[in-house]
Coordinates of C-alpha atoms and ligand atoms in Angstrom, one line a residue:
M1 CA 56.6 -44.2 8.9
E2 CA 52.8 -45.3 9.0
L3 CA 50.5 -45.5 6.2
E4 CA 48.4 -42.6 6.1
D5 CA 51.1 -40.6 7.4
F6 CA 52.9 -41.6 4.5
L7 CA 49.7 -41.1 2.0
K8 CA 49.1 -37.7 3.1
T9 CA 53.3 -37.3 2.9
K10 CA 52.9 -38.1 -0.7
G11 CA 49.8 -36.1 -1.2
T12 CA 47.4 -38.3 -2.0
D13 CA 43.7 -37.7 -2.6
E14 CA 42.2 -37.3 0.2
N15 CA 39.2 -39.7 -0.6
L16 CA 42.0 -42.4 -2.2
T17 CA 43.6 -42.3 1.3
Q18 CA 40.2 -42.9 3.4
L19 CA 39.7 -45.7 1.3
I20 CA 43.2 -47.2 1.5
M21 CA 43.1 -46.8 5.0
L22 CA 39.6 -49.0 5.0
F23 CA 41.0 -51.7 3.0
S24 CA 43.8 -51.7 5.8
K25 CA 41.8 -51.7 8.7
Q26 CA 39.9 -55.0 7.6
A27 CA 43.2 -57.1 7.3
T28 CA 43.1 -58.0 11.4
A29 CA 39.3 -59.5 11.0
I30 CA 40.3 -61.4 7.3
K31 CA 43.3 -62.7 9.5
A32 CA 40.9 -63.5 12.5
G33 CA 38.8 -66.0 10.2
F34 CA 41.9 -68.0 9.3
L35 CA 41.8 -70.5 12.4
S36 CA 38.2 -70.8 12.5
A37 CA 36.6 -70.6 9.2
R38 CA 38.7 -72.9 7.3
G39 CA 37.3 -76.0 4.6
A40 CA 34.8 -75.5 2.0
A41 CA 31.8 -73.7 2.2
D42 CA 28.7 -75.6 0.6
T43 CA 27.9 -73.3 -1.9
K44 CA 29.7 -72.1 -5.3
N45 CA 30.8 -69.1 -7.2
V46 CA 29.6 -68.0 -10.7
Y47 CA 32.8 -69.6 -11.9
G48 CA 31.3 -73.0 -10.8
E49 CA 33.8 -73.3 -8.0
T50 CA 33.6 -74.6 -4.5
Q51 CA 33.7 -71.3 -2.5
M52 CA 36.0 -71.8 1.0
A53 CA 34.0 -70.6 4.1
L54 CA 37.0 -68.0 4.1
D55 CA 36.3 -66.4 0.7
K56 CA 32.6 -65.7 1.9
R57 CA 33.8 -64.4 5.4
A58 CA 36.4 -61.8 3.8
D59 CA 33.9 -61.2 0.9
E60 CA 30.9 -60.0 3.5
I61 CA 33.9 -58.6 5.9
L62 CA 35.0 -56.1 2.8
I63 CA 31.4 -55.4 1.7
A64 CA 29.9 -54.4 4.9
A65 CA 33.1 -52.1 5.2
L66 CA 32.5 -50.2 2.3
K67 CA 29.1 -50.0 2.1
E68 CA 29.1 -48.3 5.8
S69 CA 32.3 -45.8 4.9
K70 CA 29.7 -44.7 1.3
L71 CA 33.0 -44.4 -0.2
V72 CA 32.7 -46.2 -3.3
S73 CA 29.4 -46.3 -5.5
W74 CA 30.0 -49.6 -7.0
I75 CA 31.4 -53.1 -5.6
A76 CA 32.3 -56.1 -7.8
T77 CA 34.0 -59.0 -6.2
E78 CA 34.8 -62.5 -6.8
E79 CA 32.3 -64.0 -5.0
Q80 CA 29.3 -62.2 -6.4
P81 CA 27.1 -62.6 -8.9
D82 CA 26.4 -59.0 -9.6
I83 CA 27.9 -55.4 -9.1
I84 CA 26.8 -53.8 -5.9
E85 CA 25.5 -49.9 -6.0
V86 CA 25.8 -48.1 -2.9
K87 CA 23.7 -45.7 -2.6
G88 CA 24.0 -42.0 -1.3
A89 CA 27.9 -42.6 -1.8
V90 CA 30.1 -39.7 -1.4
N91 CA 32.8 -40.6 -3.9
P92 CA 32.0 -42.2 -7.9
F93 CA 34.7 -45.2 -7.3
G94 CA 34.7 -48.0 -8.8
I95 CA 36.2 -51.0 -7.0
T96 CA 36.9 -54.3 -7.6
I97 CA 38.0 -56.9 -5.0
D98 CA 39.5 -60.7 -4.7
P99 CA 38.6 -61.3 -1.5
L100 CA 40.9 -64.2 -0.5
D101 CA 43.3 -65.1 -3.9
G102 CA 44.8 -68.5 -3.2
S103 CA 42.0 -69.1 -0.5
S104 CA 42.3 -73.3 -0.6
L105 CA 45.9 -72.9 0.0
I106 CA 45.4 -71.7 3.9
D107 CA 44.5 -75.1 4.9
V108 CA 48.7 -76.6 3.7
N109 CA 49.5 -72.6 5.4
L110 CA 50.9 -71.2 1.9
A111 CA 50.3 -67.3 1.9
V112 CA 47.0 -65.9 0.2
G113 CA 45.8 -62.3 -0.3
T114 CA 43.2 -59.6 -0.8
I115 CA 43.6 -57.9 -4.4
V116 CA 41.8 -54.3 -5.0
G117 CA 41.4 -52.4 -8.1
I118 CA 40.2 -49.0 -7.8
Y119 CA 38.3 -47.3 -11.1
P120 CA 37.4 -43.3 -11.3
G121 CA 33.8 -44.8 -11.8
H122 CA 32.2 -48.2 -13.0
V123 CA 34.0 -51.3 -13.1
L124 CA 33.7 -52.2 -16.9
E125 CA 36.5 -49.8 -18.2
P126 CA 39.9 -50.7 -19.3
G127 CA 42.8 -50.7 -16.7
N128 CA 44.5 -48.1 -17.9
T129 CA 41.5 -45.5 -16.4
M130 CA 42.9 -47.0 -12.8
L131 CA 42.9 -44.6 -10.2
G132 CA 44.9 -46.9 -8.1
A133 CA 45.2 -50.8 -6.6
L134 CA 46.6 -52.6 -3.8
Y135 CA 47.0 -56.1 -2.6
I136 CA 47.2 -57.5 1.3
L137 CA 49.5 -60.5 1.3
Y138 CA 48.7 -62.8 4.2
G139 CA 52.4 -64.9 4.8
P140 CA 54.8 -64.8 7.7
L141 CA 54.6 -61.6 7.8
T142 CA 51.1 -59.7 6.3
T143 CA 51.9 -56.8 3.9
L144 CA 50.0 -54.1 2.2
T145 CA 51.5 -52.5 -1.2
Y146 CA 49.4 -49.9 -2.9
T147 CA 50.0 -48.0 -6.0
T148 CA 48.4 -44.9 -7.4
T149 CA 48.8 -43.6 -10.8
G150 CA 52.0 -42.0 -11.5
S151 CA 53.0 -41.9 -7.5
G152 CA 54.8 -45.3 -7.2
V153 CA 54.4 -48.7 -5.6
H154 CA 55.0 -48.9 -1.7
E155 CA 55.3 -52.1 1.0
F156 CA 54.2 -51.7 4.2
V157 CA 54.3 -54.5 7.1
M158 CA 51.4 -54.7 9.8
G159 CA 52.3 -54.5 13.5
E160 CA 51.0 -56.9 16.6
D161 CA 48.9 -53.6 16.8
G162 CA 47.0 -54.0 13.9
N163 CA 48.7 -50.8 11.6
F164 CA 51.1 -50.7 8.8
T165 CA 54.3 -49.0 8.3
L166 CA 57.0 -48.6 5.8
M167 CA 58.6 -51.3 5.0
Q168 CA 59.8 -50.1 0.9
E169 CA 59.4 -47.2 -1.0
N170 CA 59.2 -46.8 -4.6
L171 CA 59.6 -50.5 -5.6
T172 CA 60.5 -51.2 -8.9
I173 CA 60.3 -54.7 -10.5
P174 CA 64.3 -56.2 -10.8
E175 CA 66.1 -57.9 -13.5
G176 CA 65.4 -61.8 -12.6
K177 CA 65.0 -65.2 -13.8
L178 CA 62.1 -66.8 -12.1
Y179 CA 59.2 -68.1 -13.6
A180 CA 55.3 -69.0 -12.5
P181 CA 53.7 -71.2 -15.1
G182 CA 50.5 -71.9 -14.8
A183 CA 48.4 -74.6 -16.0
L184 CA 49.6 -78.0 -17.6
R185 CA 52.5 -78.5 -20.0
K186 CA 50.8 -80.7 -21.5
D187 CA 48.1 -78.3 -22.5
Y188 CA 50.3 -75.3 -23.5
L189 CA 49.4 -74.3 -26.9
P190 CA 52.6 -73.9 -29.6
Y191 CA 52.8 -70.3 -29.0
H192 CA 53.1 -70.2 -25.2
K193 CA 55.3 -74.0 -25.5
K194 CA 58.1 -72.1 -27.5
F195 CA 58.1 -69.1 -24.9
I196 CA 58.2 -71.2 -22.0
E197 CA 60.9 -73.2 -23.4
Q198 CA 62.8 -70.3 -24.5
L199 CA 62.9 -68.9 -20.8
E200 CA 64.2 -72.3 -19.3
S201 CA 66.8 -72.1 -22.0
E202 CA 68.0 -69.3 -20.3
G203 CA 68.2 -70.8 -16.8
Y204 CA 65.0 -69.2 -15.5
K205 CA 63.7 -71.4 -12.0
L206 CA 60.2 -72.4 -11.4
R207 CA 58.7 -70.8 -8.4
F208 CA 54.7 -71.4 -8.8
S209 CA 52.6 -72.3 -5.5
G210 CA 49.1 -72.0 -6.9
S211 CA 48.6 -68.1 -5.3
F212 CA 48.4 -65.7 -7.6
V213 CA 49.1 -62.6 -5.3
A214 CA 51.8 -64.4 -3.7
D215 CA 53.5 -65.3 -6.9
V216 CA 53.0 -61.9 -8.7
H217 CA 54.6 -60.3 -5.2
Q218 CA 57.4 -62.6 -5.5
I219 CA 58.2 -61.4 -9.1
L220 CA 57.9 -58.1 -8.6
H221 CA 60.4 -58.6 -6.0
K222 CA 63.1 -60.4 -7.9
G223 CA 62.3 -60.1 -11.5
G224 CA 61.0 -62.9 -13.8
M225 CA 57.5 -63.6 -14.6
F226 CA 54.0 -64.9 -14.0
T227 CA 51.9 -66.9 -16.3
Y228 CA 48.4 -68.1 -16.5
P229 CA 47.9 -68.9 -20.4
A230 CA 45.5 -69.8 -22.9
F231 CA 45.3 -73.9 -23.0
V232 CA 43.8 -76.5 -25.3
G233 CA 40.3 -75.8 -24.1
K234 CA 40.5 -72.6 -22.5
E235 CA 41.7 -69.7 -25.0
N236 CA 40.8 -67.6 -22.1
G237 CA 42.6 -69.0 -19.5
K238 CA 41.8 -69.6 -16.1
L239 CA 42.5 -66.0 -14.2
R240 CA 39.8 -63.3 -14.0
L241 CA 40.7 -60.4 -15.4
L242 CA 38.8 -57.5 -13.3
F243 CA 39.6 -59.2 -10.2
E244 CA 43.2 -60.6 -10.9
G245 CA 44.7 -59.5 -14.0
T246 CA 44.1 -56.2 -14.0
P247 CA 44.7 -54.8 -10.4
M248 CA 47.7 -57.1 -9.9
G249 CA 49.0 -55.8 -14.1
K250 CA 48.4 -52.0 -12.1
V251 CA 50.9 -52.5 -9.2
V252 CA 53.6 -53.8 -11.2
T253 CA 53.0 -51.5 -14.2
E254 CA 53.4 -48.7 -11.7
A255 CA 56.7 -50.9 -11.0
G256 CA 58.4 -50.6 -14.6
G257 CA 56.8 -54.1 -15.5
A258 CA 54.3 -55.5 -17.6
V259 CA 51.0 -57.0 -18.3
S260 CA 49.9 -58.8 -21.7
N261 CA 47.1 -61.4 -22.3
G262 CA 49.9 -62.3 -24.7
T263 CA 48.5 -60.3 -27.4
I264 CA 48.3 -56.9 -26.2
N265 CA 48.8 -54.7 -22.5
L266 CA 46.3 -56.3 -20.4
L267 CA 45.3 -52.5 -18.4
D268 CA 43.8 -51.1 -22.5
V269 CA 41.5 -54.7 -22.2
K270 CA 37.8 -52.9 -22.2
P271 CA 35.8 -56.1 -20.0
A272 CA 33.0 -57.3 -21.4
A273 CA 31.4 -58.7 -17.8
V274 CA 32.8 -58.7 -14.4
S275 CA 33.5 -62.5 -15.2
D276 CA 36.0 -62.3 -18.2
R277 CA 38.6 -64.4 -18.0
T278 CA 42.1 -64.0 -19.7
P279 CA 45.2 -65.1 -20.3
I280 CA 47.6 -63.2 -17.7
Y281 CA 51.5 -62.6 -18.4
I282 CA 52.7 -60.3 -15.9
G283 CA 56.6 -59.6 -15.2
G284 CA 59.5 -58.0 -16.3
R285 CA 59.3 -55.8 -20.0
K286 CA 61.9 -58.3 -21.4
E287 CA 59.9 -61.2 -20.5
I288 CA 56.5 -59.8 -21.9
A289 CA 58.2 -58.3 -25.1
L290 CA 59.4 -61.5 -26.1
I291 CA 55.9 -63.4 -25.3
E292 CA 54.2 -61.1 -27.6
S293 CA 57.1 -61.0 -30.3
I294 CA 56.5 -64.6 -30.1
K295 CA 52.9 -65.2 -30.6
R296 CA 52.8 -62.5 -33.5
S297 CA 55.7 -64.6 -34.9
Ligands
LIG1 P1 45.9 -73.7 -10.6 C1 43.9 -70.0 -7.0 O1 42.7 -71.0 -7.3 C2 44.2 -69.1 -8.3 O2 42.8 -68.5 -8.9 C3 45.2 -68.3 -8.5 O3 45.5 -67.5 -7.1 C4 46.7 -69.3 -8.8 O4 47.4 -68.8 -9.7 C5 45.8 -69.7 -10.1 O5 44.4 -70.0 -9.5 C6 46.6 -71.9 -9.7 O6 45.4 -72.5 -10.6 O7 45.2 -74.9 -11.8 O8 47.5 -73.9 -10.7 O9 45.4 -75.2 -9.1

């Protein structure tokens, strides 16, 4: 079944259907840049990170499509310093976008992706207010995985014609023993070190590619846990709350998993600014309960 038919069959809100379809239609244009626009641009983002030419290209493609559609009122992206207001929008929706997470890995042909959060209004609200979230993963296959609150998590694969057809319905995170530990071991804080050592003592296998969206996708399908923790000198960790932690946390939570900053459910955190960073633990409820228990003790 094709994505649009599936959305309608599930009784998805018409405006959300149009929005999810709009994102699905950008995948071909974003992928087209992978051959031509590799390498670093001569600019840095608000986090002081060198922007890859592809980050900027994907960002421009997505912002242009959203502005033209007038489907959303607010657009926040990891590549833009400020939230964009769309005048004359037909919906009050707010959107958060990491246009191309892991983009530096394209030069070594590893999987990267576009991450999207969908809010009923402005985006500086807790993730538990979200209407849904989705990500497009550009790997050996190009897949789109989406959730709308209470309606499950569903995965689609892009065909030669650029259309997405259903690959897996009602995805749920299984029990599994993979862990994806970001940050340097020498910089682990004591509670995090204890947590990682506990997983290793239970035989968890390390899988970490350097692409958050790809690593979380693997955990969603095989079970376990991804973490990019707070570490020495960075009590807020490296990854972004709005553009990485919350939207992927929404998908994993709707699939029966959980997401935390080590202390509380990450979806309960109200952002102070679009640029907020956060420690991230995302995966099975068992692993998330373990880190929160260790950190409390
Ligand atoms: P490190 C990619 O740059 C990213 O933002 C995430 O996709 C990924 O999980 C993390 O950074 C990798 O960070 O420090 O291992 O290079």
